XYZ file of C-alpha atoms in Angstrom:
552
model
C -125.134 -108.519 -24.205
C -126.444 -106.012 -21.540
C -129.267 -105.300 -23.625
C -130.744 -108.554 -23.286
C -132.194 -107.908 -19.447
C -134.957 -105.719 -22.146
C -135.210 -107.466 -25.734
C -134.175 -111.361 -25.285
C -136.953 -113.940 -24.587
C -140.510 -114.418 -24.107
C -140.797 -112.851 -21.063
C -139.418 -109.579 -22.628
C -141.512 -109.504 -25.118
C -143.356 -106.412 -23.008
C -140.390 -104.678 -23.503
C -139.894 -105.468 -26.936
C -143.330 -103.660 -27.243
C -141.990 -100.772 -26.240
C -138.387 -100.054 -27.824
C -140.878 -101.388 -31.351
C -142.464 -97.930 -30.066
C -139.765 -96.023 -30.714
C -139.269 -97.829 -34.153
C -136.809 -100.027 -32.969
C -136.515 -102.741 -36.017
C -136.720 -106.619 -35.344
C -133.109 -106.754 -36.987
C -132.398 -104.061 -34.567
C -133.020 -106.258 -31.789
C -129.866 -108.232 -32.587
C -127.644 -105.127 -32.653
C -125.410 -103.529 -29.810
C -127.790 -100.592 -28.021
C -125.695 -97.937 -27.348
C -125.956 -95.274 -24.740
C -125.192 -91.573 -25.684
C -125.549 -89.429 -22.949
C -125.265 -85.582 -24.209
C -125.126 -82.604 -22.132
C -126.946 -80.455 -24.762
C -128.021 -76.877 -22.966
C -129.199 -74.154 -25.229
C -127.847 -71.321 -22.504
C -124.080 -72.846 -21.503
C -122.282 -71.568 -24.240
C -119.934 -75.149 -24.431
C -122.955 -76.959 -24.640
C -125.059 -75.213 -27.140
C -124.325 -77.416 -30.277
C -123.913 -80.795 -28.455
C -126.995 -81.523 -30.416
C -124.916 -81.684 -33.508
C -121.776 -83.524 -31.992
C -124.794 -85.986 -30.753
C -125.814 -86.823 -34.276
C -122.364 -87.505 -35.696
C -121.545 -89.853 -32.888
C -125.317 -91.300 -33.854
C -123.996 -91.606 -37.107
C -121.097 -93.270 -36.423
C -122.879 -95.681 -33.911
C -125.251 -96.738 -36.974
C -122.078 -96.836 -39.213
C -120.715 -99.626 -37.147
C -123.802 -101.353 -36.476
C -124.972 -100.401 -33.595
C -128.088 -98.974 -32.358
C -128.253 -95.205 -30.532
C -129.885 -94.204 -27.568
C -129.544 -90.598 -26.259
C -130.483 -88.863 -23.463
C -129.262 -85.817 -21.662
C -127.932 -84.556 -18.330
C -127.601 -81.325 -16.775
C -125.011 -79.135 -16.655
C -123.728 -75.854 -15.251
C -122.362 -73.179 -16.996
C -119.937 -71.602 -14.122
C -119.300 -68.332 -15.454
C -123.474 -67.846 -15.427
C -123.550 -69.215 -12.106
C -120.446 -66.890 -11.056
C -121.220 -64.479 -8.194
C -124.558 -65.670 -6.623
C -125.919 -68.562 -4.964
C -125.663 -70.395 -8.314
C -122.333 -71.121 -7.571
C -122.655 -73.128 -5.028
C -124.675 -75.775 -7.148
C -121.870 -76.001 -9.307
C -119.440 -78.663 -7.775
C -122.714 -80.120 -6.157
C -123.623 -81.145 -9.917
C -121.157 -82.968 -10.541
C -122.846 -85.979 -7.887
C -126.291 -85.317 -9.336
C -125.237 -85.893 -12.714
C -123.071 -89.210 -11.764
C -126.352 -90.651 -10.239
C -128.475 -89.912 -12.560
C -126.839 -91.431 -15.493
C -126.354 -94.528 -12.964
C -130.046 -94.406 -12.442
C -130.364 -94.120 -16.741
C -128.228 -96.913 -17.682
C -129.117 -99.543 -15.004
C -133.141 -98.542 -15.073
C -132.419 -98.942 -19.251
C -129.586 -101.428 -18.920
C -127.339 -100.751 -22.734
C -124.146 -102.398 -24.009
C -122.214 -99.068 -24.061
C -121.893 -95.530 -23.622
C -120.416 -92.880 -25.630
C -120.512 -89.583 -23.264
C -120.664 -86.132 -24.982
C -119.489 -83.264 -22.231
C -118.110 -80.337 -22.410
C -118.021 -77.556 -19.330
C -116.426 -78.098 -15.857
C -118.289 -80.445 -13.853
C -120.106 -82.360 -16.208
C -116.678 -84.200 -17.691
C -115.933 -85.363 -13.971
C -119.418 -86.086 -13.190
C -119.513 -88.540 -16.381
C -116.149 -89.960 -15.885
C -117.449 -90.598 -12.323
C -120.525 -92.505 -13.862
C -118.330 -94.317 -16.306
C -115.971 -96.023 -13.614
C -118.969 -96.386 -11.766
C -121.354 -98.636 -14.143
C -118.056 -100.428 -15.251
C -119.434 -100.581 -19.084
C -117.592 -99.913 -22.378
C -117.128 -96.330 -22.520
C -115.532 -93.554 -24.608
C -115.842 -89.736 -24.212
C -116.002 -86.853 -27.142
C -116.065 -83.344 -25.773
C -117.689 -80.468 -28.043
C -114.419 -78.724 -27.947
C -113.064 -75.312 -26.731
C -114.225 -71.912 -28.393
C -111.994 -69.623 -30.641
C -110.070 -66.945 -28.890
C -111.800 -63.431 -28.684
C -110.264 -60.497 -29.618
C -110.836 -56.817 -27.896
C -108.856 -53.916 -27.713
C -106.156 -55.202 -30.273
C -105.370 -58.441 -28.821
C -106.468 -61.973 -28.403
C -108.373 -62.773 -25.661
C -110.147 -65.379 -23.449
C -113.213 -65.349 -20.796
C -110.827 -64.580 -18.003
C -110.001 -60.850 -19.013
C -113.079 -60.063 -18.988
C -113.253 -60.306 -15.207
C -109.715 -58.180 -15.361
C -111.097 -55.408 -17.183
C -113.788 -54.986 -14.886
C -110.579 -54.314 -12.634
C -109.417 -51.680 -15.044
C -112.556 -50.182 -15.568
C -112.906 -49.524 -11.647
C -109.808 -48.163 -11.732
C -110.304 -46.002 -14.449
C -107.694 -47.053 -16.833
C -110.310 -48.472 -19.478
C -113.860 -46.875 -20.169
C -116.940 -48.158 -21.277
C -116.364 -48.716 -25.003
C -113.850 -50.750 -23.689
C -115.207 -52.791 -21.460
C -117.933 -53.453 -23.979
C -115.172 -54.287 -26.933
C -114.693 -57.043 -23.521
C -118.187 -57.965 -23.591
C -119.027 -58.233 -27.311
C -115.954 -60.288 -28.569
C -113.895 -62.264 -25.520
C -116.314 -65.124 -26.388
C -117.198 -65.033 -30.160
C -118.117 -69.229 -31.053
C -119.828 -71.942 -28.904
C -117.651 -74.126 -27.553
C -115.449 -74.518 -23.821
C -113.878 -71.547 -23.036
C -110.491 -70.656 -24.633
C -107.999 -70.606 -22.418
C -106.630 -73.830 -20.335
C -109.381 -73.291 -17.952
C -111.339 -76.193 -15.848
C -113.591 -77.501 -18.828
C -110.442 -77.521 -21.234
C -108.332 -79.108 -18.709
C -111.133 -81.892 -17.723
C -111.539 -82.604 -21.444
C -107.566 -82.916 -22.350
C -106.962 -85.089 -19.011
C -109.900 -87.187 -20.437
C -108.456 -88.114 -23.562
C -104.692 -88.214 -21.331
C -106.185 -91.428 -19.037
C -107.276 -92.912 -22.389
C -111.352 -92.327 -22.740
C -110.774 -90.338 -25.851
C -109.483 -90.535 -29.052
C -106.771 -88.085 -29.665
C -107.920 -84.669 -29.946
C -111.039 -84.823 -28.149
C -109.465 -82.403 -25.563
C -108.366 -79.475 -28.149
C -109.928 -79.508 -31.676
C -111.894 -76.640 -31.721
C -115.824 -77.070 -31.532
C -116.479 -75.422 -34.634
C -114.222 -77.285 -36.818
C -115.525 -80.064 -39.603
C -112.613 -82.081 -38.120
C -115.013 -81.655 -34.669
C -117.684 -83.436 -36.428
C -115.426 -86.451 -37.861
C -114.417 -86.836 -34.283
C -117.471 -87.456 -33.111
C -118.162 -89.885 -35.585
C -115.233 -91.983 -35.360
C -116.140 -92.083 -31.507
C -119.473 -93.524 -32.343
C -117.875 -95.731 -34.883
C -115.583 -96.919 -31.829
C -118.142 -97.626 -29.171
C -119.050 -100.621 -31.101
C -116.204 -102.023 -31.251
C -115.316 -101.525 -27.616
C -118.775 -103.409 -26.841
C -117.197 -106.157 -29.142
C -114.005 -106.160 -27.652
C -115.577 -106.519 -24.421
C -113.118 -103.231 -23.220
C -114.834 -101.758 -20.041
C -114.885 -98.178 -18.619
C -112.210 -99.641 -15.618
C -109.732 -101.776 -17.683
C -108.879 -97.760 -18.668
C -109.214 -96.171 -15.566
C -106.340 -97.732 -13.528
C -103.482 -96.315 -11.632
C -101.236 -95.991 -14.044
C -103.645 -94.437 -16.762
C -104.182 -91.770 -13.957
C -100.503 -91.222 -12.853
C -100.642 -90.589 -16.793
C -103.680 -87.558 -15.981
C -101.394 -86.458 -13.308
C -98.343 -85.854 -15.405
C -100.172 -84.550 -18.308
C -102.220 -82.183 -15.837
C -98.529 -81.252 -14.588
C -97.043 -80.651 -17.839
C -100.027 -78.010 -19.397
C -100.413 -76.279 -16.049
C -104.085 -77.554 -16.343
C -106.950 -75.442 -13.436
C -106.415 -76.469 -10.079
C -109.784 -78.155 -10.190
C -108.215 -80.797 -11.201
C -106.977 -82.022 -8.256
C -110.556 -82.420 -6.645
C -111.611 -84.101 -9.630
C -109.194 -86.490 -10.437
C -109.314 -87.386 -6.450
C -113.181 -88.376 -7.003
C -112.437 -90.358 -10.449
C -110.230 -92.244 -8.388
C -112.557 -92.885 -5.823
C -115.219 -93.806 -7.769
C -112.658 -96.502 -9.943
C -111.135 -97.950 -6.508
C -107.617 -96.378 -8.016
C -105.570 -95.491 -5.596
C -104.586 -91.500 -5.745
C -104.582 -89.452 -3.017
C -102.936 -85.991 -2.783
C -99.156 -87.216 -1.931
C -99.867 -88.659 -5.192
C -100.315 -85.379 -6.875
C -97.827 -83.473 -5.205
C -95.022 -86.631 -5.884
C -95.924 -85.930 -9.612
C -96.132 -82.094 -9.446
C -92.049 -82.193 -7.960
C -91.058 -84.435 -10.829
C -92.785 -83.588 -13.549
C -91.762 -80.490 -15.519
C -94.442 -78.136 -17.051
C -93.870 -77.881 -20.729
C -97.308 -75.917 -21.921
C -98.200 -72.240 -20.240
C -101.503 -71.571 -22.156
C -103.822 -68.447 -21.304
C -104.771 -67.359 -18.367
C -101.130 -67.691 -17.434
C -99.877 -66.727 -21.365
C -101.592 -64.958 -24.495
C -101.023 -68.700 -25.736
C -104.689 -70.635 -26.346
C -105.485 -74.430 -26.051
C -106.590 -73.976 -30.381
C -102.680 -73.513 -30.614
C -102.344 -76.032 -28.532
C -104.154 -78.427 -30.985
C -102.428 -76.848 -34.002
C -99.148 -78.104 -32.799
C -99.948 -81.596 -31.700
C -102.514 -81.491 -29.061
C -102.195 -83.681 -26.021
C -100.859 -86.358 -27.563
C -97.852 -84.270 -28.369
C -97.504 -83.340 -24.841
C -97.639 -87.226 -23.700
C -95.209 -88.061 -26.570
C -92.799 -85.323 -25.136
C -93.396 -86.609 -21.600
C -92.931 -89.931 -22.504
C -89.388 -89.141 -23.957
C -88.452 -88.046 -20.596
C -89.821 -91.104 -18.729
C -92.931 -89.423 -17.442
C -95.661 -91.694 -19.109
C -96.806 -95.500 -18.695
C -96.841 -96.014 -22.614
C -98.362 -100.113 -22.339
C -101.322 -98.802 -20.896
C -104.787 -99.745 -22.397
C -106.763 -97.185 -24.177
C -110.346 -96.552 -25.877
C -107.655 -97.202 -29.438
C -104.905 -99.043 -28.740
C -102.165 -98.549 -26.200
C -100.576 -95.426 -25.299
C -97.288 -95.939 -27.234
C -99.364 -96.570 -30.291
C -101.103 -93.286 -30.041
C -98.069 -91.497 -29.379
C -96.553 -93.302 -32.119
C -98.514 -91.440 -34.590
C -97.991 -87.470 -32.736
C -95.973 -84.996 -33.194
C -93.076 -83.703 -32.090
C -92.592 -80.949 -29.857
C -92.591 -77.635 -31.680
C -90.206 -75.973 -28.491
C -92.274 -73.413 -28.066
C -96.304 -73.763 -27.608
C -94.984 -77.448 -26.238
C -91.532 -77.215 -24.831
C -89.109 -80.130 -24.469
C -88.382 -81.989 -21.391
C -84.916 -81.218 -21.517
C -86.011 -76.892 -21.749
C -88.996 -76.706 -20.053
C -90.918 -73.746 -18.854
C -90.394 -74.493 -15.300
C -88.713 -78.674 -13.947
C -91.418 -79.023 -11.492
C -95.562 -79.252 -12.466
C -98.267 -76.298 -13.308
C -99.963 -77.602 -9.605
C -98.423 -77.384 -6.081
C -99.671 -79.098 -2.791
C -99.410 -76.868 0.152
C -99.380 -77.341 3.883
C -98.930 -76.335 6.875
C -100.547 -75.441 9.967
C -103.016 -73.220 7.820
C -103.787 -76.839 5.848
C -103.019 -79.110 7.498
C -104.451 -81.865 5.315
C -103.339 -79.644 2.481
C -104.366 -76.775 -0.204
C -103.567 -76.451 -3.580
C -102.133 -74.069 -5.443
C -101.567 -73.149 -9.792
C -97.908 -72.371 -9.262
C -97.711 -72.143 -13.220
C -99.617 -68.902 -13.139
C -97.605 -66.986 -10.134
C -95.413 -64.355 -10.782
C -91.791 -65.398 -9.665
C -91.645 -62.473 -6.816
C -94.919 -63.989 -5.451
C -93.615 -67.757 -4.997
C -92.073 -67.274 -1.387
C -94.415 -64.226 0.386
C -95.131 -63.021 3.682
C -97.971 -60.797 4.339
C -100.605 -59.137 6.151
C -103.754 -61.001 6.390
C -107.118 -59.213 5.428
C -110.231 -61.704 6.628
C -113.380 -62.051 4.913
C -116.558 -64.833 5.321
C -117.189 -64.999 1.883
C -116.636 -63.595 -1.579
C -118.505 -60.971 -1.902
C -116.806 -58.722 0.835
C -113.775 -59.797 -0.300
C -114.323 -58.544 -4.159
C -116.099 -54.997 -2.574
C -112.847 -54.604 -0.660
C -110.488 -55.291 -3.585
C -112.507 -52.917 -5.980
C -112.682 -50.369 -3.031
C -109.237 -50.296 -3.056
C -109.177 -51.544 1.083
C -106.450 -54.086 0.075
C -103.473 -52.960 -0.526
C -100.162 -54.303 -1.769
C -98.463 -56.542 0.996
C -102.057 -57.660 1.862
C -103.331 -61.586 2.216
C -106.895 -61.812 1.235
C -108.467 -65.153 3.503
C -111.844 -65.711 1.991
C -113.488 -68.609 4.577
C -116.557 -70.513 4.803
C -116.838 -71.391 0.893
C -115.524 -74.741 1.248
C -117.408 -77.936 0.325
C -119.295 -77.820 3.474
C -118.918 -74.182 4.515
C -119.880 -72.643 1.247
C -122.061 -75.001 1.169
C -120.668 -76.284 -2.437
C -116.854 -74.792 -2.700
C -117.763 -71.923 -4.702
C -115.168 -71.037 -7.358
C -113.929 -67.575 -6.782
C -112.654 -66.065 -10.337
C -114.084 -62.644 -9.571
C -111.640 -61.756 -6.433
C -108.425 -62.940 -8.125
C -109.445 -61.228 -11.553
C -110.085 -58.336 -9.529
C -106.126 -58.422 -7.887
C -105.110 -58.708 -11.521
C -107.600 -55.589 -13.024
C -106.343 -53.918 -9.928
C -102.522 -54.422 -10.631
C -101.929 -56.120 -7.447
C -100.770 -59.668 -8.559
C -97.582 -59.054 -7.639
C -97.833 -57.830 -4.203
C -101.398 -59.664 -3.097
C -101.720 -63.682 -2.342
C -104.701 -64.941 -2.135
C -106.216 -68.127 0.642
C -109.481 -69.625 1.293
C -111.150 -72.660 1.287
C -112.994 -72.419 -1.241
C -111.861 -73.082 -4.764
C -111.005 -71.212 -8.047
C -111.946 -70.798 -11.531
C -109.526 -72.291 -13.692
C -109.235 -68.854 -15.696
C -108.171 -67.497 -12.126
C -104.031 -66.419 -12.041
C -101.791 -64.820 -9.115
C -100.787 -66.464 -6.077
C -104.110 -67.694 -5.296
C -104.136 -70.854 -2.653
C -107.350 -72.750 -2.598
C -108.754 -76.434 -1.270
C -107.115 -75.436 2.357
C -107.876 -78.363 4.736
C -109.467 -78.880 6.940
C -112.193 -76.283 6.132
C -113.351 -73.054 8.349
C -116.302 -74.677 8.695
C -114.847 -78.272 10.367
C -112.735 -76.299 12.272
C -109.546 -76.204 10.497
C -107.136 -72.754 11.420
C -108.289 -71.112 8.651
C -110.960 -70.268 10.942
C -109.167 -68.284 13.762
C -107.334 -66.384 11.121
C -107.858 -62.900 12.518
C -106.646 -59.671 10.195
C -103.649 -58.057 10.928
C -101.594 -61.812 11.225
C -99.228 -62.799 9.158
C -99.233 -65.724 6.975
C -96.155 -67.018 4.746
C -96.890 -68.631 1.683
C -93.930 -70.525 0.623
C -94.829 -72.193 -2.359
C -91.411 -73.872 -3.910
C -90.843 -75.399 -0.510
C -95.111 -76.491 -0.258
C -95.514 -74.405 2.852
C -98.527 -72.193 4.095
C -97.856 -71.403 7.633
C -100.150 -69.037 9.869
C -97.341 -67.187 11.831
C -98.924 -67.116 15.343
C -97.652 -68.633 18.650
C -99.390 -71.933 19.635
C -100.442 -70.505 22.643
C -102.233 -67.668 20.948
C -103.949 -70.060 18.746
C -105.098 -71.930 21.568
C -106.691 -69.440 23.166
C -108.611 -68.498 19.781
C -109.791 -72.194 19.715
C -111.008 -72.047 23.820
C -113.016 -68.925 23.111
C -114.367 -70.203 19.351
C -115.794 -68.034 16.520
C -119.352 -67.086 15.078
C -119.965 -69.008 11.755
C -121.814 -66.814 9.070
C -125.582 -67.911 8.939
C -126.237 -70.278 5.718
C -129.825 -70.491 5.102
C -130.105 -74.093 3.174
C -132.869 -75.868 1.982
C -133.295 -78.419 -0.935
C -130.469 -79.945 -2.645
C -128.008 -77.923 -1.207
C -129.273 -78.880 2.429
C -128.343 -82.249 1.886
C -124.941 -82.053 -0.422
C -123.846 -79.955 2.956
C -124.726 -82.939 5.174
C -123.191 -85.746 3.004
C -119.743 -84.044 1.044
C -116.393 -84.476 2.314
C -113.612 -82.454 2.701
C -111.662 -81.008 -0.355
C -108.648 -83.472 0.244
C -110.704 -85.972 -0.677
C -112.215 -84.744 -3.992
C -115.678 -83.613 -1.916
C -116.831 -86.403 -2.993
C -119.833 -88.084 -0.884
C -119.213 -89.771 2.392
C -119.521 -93.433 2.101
C-alpha cells in the first residue's frame, strides 16, 4: 500500500511515532489510511455542515476497515465574493486548491481519497487533484439547498439579483425585497437552482466519481447522511480493488459529462471546467468536443434559473441517473464504462424512468440540440460560450447596438440607470482570465437585464464569465481575450454585433479595413493594480478555450 512510504519497516519507525500520536493503533497500522479531504467553511453557506457529511464518510471508512484522515481545503463562496475584487480569486482557487491537496497527499502519502465538495470551484479543483495524484478516489458533495420561497412563489439565489432589478425600477418595494432576502436561501446546502456548484456536483457523479445521487439529494436529508457513509464504506474497497482516480476519468466517461451537461442545461462554467479535468487526466476534450456534443445531444431537463423547476425535483424523479438512463436509450451514453460502483449500464440498470416532464424523453425533448452552445466568429475567434437553454426564442438570432464597458461595474450602473436600452449589446471587456485578472463571473449585470425587463431585447458579451444562476442571451469565454488582443478589444459603441446563436455565430459587423485601422492605432487597457496571488495567476493562466488552466 501507499501508506507504507510512513508506517512499514524499521526505518519508519519515526513515523510510526508520530501517527501513535494521534492514537493511531498498532492493528491500525495494517489497515488502508484513507484520505478525506473536506471543504468545511462555517461562512459558504454549501459548506457549512461538511463537518457532518465528514463524519459519516469517517464512519463508513471505519465500517469497512479502513482508517480516516481528514483535512480541509479552501473554498469560495461566489455569491459572497460577487461584486468586488473577491471575485476575481474565485476561478484562481480552483489551482490553489488542486496543489495543495497534491502537496497533502504526496507530503502524507495515503491509499485513498474520499473528497467532500460542494460550491463552484472547489468540485473542479478536487477533480483536478484526483486525476492528478492518480489514487483511488470517490467524491460525495453536501448537496443542494431547499428552494426559498418569497412573494408567493418558489424561489432560488438567482432572483434575488432580479428583484434588485425590480426594486430599481420600482415595481417591488422594500418589504419585498426583504421577503427576497430573508427566505430565497432558507437551508445550508449548494444553491437551488442548476447553477455552477449543482452542475459540477451532478457532472461528478455523470463521469462516474460518485455514487448515484451525490449530485441532487438534498443536503439536509437523512438519505444525505447514508450517502456519505456508503461513500466511505466504498473507498475501501476501491483501495482493494486497486480502481484509480484515471481508470474513471477517460474519454469516454467525459463524452458521458458532456452529454449529461447537454441534456440538464447545466452553467456554462462547465465548459472551462471540464476543459481543465481533461487536461489534468491527459483526456482528450477540447471545445469542438463540446460543441459536437451540444448539436447532437438534446436537452431533456430545464431546471431554475431557466424554469421555476429545482434540481430537489430533479432528485425526486430519478436524479442524474435518470437523465443518463434516458440518454442512454437514445444512444447518447458509453454504458461499459468503469465507475466508482460498477459500470454505467449497471447503475442505470437500477434508475428510473423518465417521468416526461421534470426529465423529458429523447424522443420529446425540450429543445434536439444541448443546454450549451459554442460560438465564433471574428468576435471569438477561438470561441465563446453561450447557455442557449436559458434564451428566450426571439433572442437566439439578434443584431444590435453595441454599448462598451471595461468592467462590470459600469456596466451594472448603466443597466440600473436605465442607459441601456432595448436593442442594446452590453460588451463587458477586460474580465477575462488574464484581463480580469481571474474571469470574474458576472451574475449581477444579466440579473439586472432580467429585473429590468430587458431579456428579450438586450444580449449580453464579454470575456469574462457568468454565474451559473445568470439567464438571457448572455455570451461569455470570448477568445481570444481583450486583454491578448482578441477583437473584443476594438469593439467601439455604436457597432453592431450579430449574435447568431442556432447557427454558432458572433460576428462584429465592421469592415476589415476599419478594424485594421483600430488595431494600427491600439487602445488604452484599464489599470489593474495586482499584487500577491493574483499577480502571479495573471502571469501563468491561459486563455478561456483552454479551461484557464496554468500554462505548462
Amino acid at each position: 500500500m501507499r501508506s507504507d512510504l510512513i508506517k512499514s519497516g524499521a526505518d519508519r519507525t519515526p513515523h510510526r511515532a508520530l501517527l501513535k500520536a494521534l492514537g493511531v493503533t498498532d492493528s491500525e497500522m495494517n489497515k488502508p489510511f484513507i484520505a478525506v479531504v473536506c471543504a468545511a467553511s462555517d461562512y459558504v453557506p454549501g459548506h457549512s455542515h461538511l463537518h457532518d457529511i465528514s463524519r459519516h464518510v469517517k464512519d463508513g471508512i471505519r465500517n469497512a476497515g479502513g482508517v480516516p484522515f481528514e483535512f480541509f481545503t479552501i473554498g469560495v463562496c461566489d455569491g459572497l465574493a460577487m461584486n468586488h475584487r473577491g471575485m476575481r480569486y474565485s476561478l484562481a482557487s480552483r489551482e490553489l486548491i488542486c496543489d495543495s491537496i497534491e502537496v497533502m497527499l504526496t507530503a502524507h502519502p495515503l491509499d485513498g481519497v474520499v473528497f467532500i465538495p460542494n460550491c463552484d470551484k472547489i468540485v473542479p479543483g478536487m477533480i483536478m487533484a484526483a486525476a492528478r495524484l492518480n489514487l483511488p478516489s470517490i467524491f460525495v458533495s453536501g448537496g443542494p439547498m431547499n428552494p426559498g420561497k418569497a412573494m408567493g412563489k418558489r424561489v432560488g439565489y438567482s432572483e434575488i439579483y432580479e428583484a434588485i432589478g425590480k426594486f430599481s425600477n420600482g415595481e417591488i418595494g422594500e418589504a419585498q425585497l426583504s421577503d427576497f432576502e430573508n427566505n430565497a436561501c432558507p437551508t445550508c446546502g449548494s444553491c437551488s437552482g442548476m447553477y455552477t456548484a449543482n452542475s459540477m456536483n451532478c457532472l461528478t457523479e455523470a463521469v462516474g466519481l460518485a455514487l448515484p445521487f451525490s449530485g441532487t439529494e438534498p443536503a439536509v436529508n437523512a438519505a444525505r447522511r447514508r450517502l456519505a457513509k456508503e461513500t466511505g464504506e466504498r473507498i475501501v474497497e476501491l483501495v482493494k480493488q486497486g480502481i484509480k482516480a484515471k481508470d474513471i476519468i477517460t474519454r469516454k466517461n467525459m463524452l458521458n459529462a458532456l452529454a449529461t451537461d447537454m441534456a440538464i442545461g447545466a452553467s456554462s462554467n462547465t465548459v472551462l471546467h471540464l476543459l481543465a479535468i481533461a487536461h489534468e487526466a491527459g483526456t482528450d476534450i477540447k471545445l469542438s468536443d463540446i460543441e459536437a456534443m451540444s448539436k447532437t445531444t438534446p436537452q431533456l431537463s430545464k431546471l431554475n434559473p431557466a424554469s421555476d423547476v429545482f434540481i430537489t425535483d430533479l432528485n425526486d424523479v430519478g436524479g442524474i441517473q435518470a437523465v443518463i438512463r434516458e440518454l442512454a436509450k437514445g444512444g447518447h451514453i458509453n454504458t461499459d464504462v468503469l465507475t466508482v460502483s460498477g459500470t454505467q449500464q449497471q447503475r442505470i440498470d437500477n434508475a428510473m424512468p423518465a417521468d416526461g416532464t421534470i426529465i423529458h424523453t429523447c424522443e420529446n425533448p425540450i429543445r434536439k440540440d444541448g443546454g450549451i452552445a459554442i460560438l465564433s466568429g471574428n468576435l471569438a475567434l477561438n470561441g465563446s460560450v453561450v447557455k442557449q437553454g436559458a434564451v428566450k426564442p426571439e433572442m437566439m438570432d439578434f443584431t444590435g447596438t453595441a454599448k462598451v464597458f471595461d468592467g462590470e461595474q459600469d456596466a451594472v450602473d448603466a443597466i440600473l440607470n436605465n442607459v441601456i436600452i432595448p436593442g442594446d449589446v452590453v460588451v463587458i471587456r477586460y474580465e477575462g482570465p488574464k484581463g480580469g485578472p481571474g474571469m470574474p463571473e458576472m451574475l449581477a449585470p444579466t440579473a439586472a437585464i432580467v429585473g429590468k425587463g430587458l431579456d428579450g431585447s438586450v444580449a449580453l458579451i464579454t470575456d469574462g464569465r457568468f454565474s451559473g444562476a445568470s439567464r438571457g442571451a448572455a455570451v461569455g469565454h470570448v477568445s481570444p481575450e481583450a486583454a491578448e488582443g482578441g477583437l473584443i478589444a476594438y469593439v467601439k459603441s455604436g457597432d453592431k454585433i450579430h449574435i447568431n446563436i442556432p447557427a454558432r455565430s458572433i460576428e462584429l459587423l465592421v469592415d476589415d479595413e476599419e478594424i485594421a485601422r483600430r488595431r494600427a492605432k491600439g487602445v488604452t487597457k484599464p489599470e489593474r493594480v495586482l499584487d500577491g496571488y493574483l499577480k502571479r495567476y495573471a502571469r501563468l493562466v491561459a486563455g478561456s478555450d483552454k479551461g484557464a488552466v496554468f500554462e505548462d
